[in-house]
PDB file of N, CA and C in Angstrom:
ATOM      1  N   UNK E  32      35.037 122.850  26.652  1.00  0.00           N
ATOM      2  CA  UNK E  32      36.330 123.514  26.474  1.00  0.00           C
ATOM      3  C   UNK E  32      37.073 122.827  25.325  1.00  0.00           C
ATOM      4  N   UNK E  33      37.657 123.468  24.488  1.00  0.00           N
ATOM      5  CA  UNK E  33      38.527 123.224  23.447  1.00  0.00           C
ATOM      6  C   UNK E  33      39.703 122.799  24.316  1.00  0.00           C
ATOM      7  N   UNK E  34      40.615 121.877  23.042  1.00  0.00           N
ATOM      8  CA  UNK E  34      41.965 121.640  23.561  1.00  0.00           C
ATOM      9  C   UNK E  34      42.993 122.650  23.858  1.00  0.00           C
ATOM     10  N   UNK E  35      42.907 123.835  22.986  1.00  0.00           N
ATOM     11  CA  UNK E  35      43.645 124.480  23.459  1.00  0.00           C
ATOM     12  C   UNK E  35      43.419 126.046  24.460  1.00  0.00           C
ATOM     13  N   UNK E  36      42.376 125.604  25.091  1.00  0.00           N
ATOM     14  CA  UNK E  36      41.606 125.741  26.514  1.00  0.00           C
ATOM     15  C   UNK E  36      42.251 125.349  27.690  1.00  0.00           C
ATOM     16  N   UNK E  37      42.055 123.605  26.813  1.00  0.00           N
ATOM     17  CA  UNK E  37      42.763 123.036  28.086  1.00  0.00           C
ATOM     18  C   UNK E  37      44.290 123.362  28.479  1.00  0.00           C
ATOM     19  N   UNK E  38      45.233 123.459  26.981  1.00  0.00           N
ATOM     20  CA  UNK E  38      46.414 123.816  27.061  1.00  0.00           C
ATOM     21  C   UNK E  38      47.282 124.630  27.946  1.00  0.00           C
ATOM     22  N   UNK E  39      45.858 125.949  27.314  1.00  0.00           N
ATOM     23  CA  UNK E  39      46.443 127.405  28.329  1.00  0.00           C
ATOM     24  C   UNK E  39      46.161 127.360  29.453  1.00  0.00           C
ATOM     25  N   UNK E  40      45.060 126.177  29.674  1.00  0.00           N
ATOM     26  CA  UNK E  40      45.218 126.379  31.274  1.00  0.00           C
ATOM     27  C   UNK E  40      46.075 125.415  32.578  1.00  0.00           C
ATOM     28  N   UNK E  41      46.839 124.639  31.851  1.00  0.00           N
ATOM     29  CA  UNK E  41      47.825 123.649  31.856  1.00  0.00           C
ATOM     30  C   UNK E  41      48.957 124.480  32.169  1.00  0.00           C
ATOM     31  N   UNK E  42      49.104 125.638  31.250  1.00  0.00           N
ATOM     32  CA  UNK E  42      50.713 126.080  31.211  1.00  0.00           C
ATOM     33  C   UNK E  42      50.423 127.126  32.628  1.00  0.00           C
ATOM     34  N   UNK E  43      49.009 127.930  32.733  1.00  0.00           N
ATOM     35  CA  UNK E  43      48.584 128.917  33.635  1.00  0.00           C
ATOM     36  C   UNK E  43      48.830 128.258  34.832  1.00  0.00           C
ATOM     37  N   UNK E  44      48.503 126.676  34.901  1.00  0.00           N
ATOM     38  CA  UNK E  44      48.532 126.402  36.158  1.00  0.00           C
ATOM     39  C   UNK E  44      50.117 126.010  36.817  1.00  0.00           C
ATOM     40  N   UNK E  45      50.827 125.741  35.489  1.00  0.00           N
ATOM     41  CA  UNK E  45      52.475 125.487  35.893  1.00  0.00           C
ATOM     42  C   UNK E  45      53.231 126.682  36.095  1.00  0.00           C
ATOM     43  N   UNK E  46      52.931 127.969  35.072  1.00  0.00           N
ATOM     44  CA  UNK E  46      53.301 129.326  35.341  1.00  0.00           C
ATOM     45  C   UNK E  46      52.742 129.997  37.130  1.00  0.00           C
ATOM     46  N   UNK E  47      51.727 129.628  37.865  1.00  0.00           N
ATOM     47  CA  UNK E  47      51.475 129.919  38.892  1.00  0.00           C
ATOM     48  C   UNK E  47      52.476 128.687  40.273  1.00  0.00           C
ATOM     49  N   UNK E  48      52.229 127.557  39.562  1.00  0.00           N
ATOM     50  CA  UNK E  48      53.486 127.375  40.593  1.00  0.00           C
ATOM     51  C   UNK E  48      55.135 127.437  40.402  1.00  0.00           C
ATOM     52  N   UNK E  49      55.040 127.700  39.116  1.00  0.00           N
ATOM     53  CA  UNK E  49      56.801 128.273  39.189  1.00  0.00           C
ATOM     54  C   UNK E  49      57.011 129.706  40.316  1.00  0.00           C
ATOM     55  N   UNK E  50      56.008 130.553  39.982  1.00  0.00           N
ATOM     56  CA  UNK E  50      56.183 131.599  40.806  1.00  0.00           C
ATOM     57  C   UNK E  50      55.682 131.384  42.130  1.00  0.00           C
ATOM     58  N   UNK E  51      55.082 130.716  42.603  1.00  0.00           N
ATOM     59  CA  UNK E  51      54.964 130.203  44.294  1.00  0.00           C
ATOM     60  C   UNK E  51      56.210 130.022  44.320  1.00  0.00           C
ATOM     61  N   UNK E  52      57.297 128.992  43.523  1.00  0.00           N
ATOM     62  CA  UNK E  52      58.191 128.461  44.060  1.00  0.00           C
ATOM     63  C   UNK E  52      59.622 129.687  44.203  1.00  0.00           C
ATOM     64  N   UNK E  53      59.328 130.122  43.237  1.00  0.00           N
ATOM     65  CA  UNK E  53      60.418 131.061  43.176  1.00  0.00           C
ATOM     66  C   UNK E  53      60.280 132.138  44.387  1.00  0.00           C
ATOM     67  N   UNK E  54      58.887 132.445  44.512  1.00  0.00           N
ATOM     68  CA  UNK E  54      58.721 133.191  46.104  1.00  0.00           C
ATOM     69  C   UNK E  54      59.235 132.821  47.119  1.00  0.00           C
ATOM     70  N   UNK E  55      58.693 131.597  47.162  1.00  0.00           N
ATOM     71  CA  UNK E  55      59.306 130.960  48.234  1.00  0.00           C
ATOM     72  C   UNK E  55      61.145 130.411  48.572  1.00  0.00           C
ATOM     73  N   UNK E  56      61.770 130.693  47.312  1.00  0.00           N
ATOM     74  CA  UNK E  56      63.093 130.172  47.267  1.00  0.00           C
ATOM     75  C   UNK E  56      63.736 132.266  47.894  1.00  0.00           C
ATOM     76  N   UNK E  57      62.804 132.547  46.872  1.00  0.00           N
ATOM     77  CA  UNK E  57      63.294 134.221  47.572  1.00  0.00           C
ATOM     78  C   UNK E  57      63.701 134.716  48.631  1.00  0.00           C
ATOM     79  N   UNK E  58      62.257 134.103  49.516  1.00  0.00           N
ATOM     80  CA  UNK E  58      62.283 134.668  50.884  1.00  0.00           C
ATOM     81  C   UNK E  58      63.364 133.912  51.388  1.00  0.00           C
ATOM     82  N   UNK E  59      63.265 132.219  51.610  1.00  0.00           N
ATOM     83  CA  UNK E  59      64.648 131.748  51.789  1.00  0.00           C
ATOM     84  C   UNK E  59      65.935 132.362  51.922  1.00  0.00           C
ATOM     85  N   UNK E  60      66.476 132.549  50.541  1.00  0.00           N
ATOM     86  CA  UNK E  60      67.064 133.306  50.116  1.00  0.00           C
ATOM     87  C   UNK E  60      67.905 134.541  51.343  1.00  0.00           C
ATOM     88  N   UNK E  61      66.562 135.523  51.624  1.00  0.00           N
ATOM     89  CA  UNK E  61      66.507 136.854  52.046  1.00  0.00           C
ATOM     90  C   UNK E  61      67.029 136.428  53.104  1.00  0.00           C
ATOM     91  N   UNK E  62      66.322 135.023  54.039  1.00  0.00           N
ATOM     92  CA  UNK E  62      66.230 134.695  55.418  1.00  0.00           C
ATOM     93  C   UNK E  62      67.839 134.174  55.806  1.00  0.00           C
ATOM     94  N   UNK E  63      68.518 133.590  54.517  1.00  0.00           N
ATOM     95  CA  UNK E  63      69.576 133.111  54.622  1.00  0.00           C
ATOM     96  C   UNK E  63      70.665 133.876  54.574  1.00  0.00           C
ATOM     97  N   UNK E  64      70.862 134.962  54.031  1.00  0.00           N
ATOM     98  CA  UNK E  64      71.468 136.313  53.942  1.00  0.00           C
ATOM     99  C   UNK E  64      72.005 137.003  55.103  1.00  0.00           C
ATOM    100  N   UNK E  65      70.105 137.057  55.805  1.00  0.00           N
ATOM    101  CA  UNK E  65      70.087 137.837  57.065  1.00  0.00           C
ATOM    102  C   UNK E  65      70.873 137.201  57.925  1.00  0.00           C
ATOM    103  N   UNK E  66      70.893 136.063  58.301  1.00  0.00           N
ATOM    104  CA  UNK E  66      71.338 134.975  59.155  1.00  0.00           C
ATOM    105  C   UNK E  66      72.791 135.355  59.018  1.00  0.00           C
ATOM    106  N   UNK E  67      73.269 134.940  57.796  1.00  0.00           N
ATOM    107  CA  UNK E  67      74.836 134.992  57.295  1.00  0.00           C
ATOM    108  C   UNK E  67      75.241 136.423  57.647  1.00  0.00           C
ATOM    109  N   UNK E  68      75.054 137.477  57.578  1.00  0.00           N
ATOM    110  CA  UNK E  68      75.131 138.634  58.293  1.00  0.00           C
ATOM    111  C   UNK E  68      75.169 138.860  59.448  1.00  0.00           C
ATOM    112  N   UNK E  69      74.370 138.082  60.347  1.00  0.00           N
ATOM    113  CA  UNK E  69      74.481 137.957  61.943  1.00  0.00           C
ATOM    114  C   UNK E  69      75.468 136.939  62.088  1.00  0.00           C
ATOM    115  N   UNK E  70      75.968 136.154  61.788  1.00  0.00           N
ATOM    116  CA  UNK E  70      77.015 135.529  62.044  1.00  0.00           C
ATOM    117  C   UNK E  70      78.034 135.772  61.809  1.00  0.00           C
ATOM    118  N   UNK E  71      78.093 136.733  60.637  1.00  0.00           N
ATOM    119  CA  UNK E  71      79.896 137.477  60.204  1.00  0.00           C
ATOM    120  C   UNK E  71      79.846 138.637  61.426  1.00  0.00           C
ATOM    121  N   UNK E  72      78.787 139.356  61.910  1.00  0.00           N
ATOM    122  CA  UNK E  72      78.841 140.155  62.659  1.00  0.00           C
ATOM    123  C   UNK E  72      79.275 139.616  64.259  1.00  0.00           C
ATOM    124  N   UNK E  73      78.436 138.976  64.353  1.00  0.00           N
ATOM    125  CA  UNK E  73      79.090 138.126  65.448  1.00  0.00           C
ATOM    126  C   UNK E  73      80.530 137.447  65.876  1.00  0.00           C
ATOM    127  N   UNK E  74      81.105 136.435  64.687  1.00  0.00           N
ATOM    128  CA  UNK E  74      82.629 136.756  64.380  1.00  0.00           C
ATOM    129  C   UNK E  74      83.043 137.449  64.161  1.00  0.00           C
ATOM    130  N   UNK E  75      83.108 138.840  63.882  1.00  0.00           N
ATOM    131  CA  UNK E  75      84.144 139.814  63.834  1.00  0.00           C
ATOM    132  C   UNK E  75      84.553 140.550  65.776  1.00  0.00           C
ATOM    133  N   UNK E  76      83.091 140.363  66.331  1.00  0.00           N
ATOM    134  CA  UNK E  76      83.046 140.891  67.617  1.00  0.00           C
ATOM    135  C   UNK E  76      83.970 139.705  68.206  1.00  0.00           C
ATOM    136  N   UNK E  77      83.394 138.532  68.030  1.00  0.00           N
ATOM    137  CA  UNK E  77      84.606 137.789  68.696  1.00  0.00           C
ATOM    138  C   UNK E  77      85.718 137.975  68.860  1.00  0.00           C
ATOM    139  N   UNK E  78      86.049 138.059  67.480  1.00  0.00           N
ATOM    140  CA  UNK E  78      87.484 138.622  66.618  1.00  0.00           C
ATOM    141  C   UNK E  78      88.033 139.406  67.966  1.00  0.00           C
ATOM    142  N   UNK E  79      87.574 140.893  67.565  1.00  0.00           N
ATOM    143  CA  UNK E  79      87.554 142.026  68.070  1.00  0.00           C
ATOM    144  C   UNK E  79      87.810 141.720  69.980  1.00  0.00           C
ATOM    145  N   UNK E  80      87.116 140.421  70.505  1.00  0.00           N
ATOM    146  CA  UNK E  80      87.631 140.240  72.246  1.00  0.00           C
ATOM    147  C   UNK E  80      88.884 139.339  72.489  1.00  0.00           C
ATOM    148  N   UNK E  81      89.363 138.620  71.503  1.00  0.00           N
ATOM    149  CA  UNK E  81      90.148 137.602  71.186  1.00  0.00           C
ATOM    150  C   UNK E  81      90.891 138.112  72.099  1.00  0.00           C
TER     151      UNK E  81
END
């Protein structure tokens, strides 16, 4: 393999875990949302028996 073999497959292998990571910050993300939504929903019902 040439050096710049090795290069592209250097950046291929950092370009594949940027996007693992960013998947994974996504779903996070999504999971943290959902959550925050059940909890404003939940305080407002409170609210609402006060």
């Amino acid at each position: 393999m040439s050096q710049g073999q090795y290069v592209a497959l250097a950046y291929g292998v950092v370009l594949v875990f940027v996007l693992l990571w960013a998947t994974i910050i996504a779903a996070k993300l999504s999971r943290l949302e959902s959550e925050t939504a059940d909890l404003a929903a939940l305080a407002q019902e409170r609210e609402g028996d006060g």
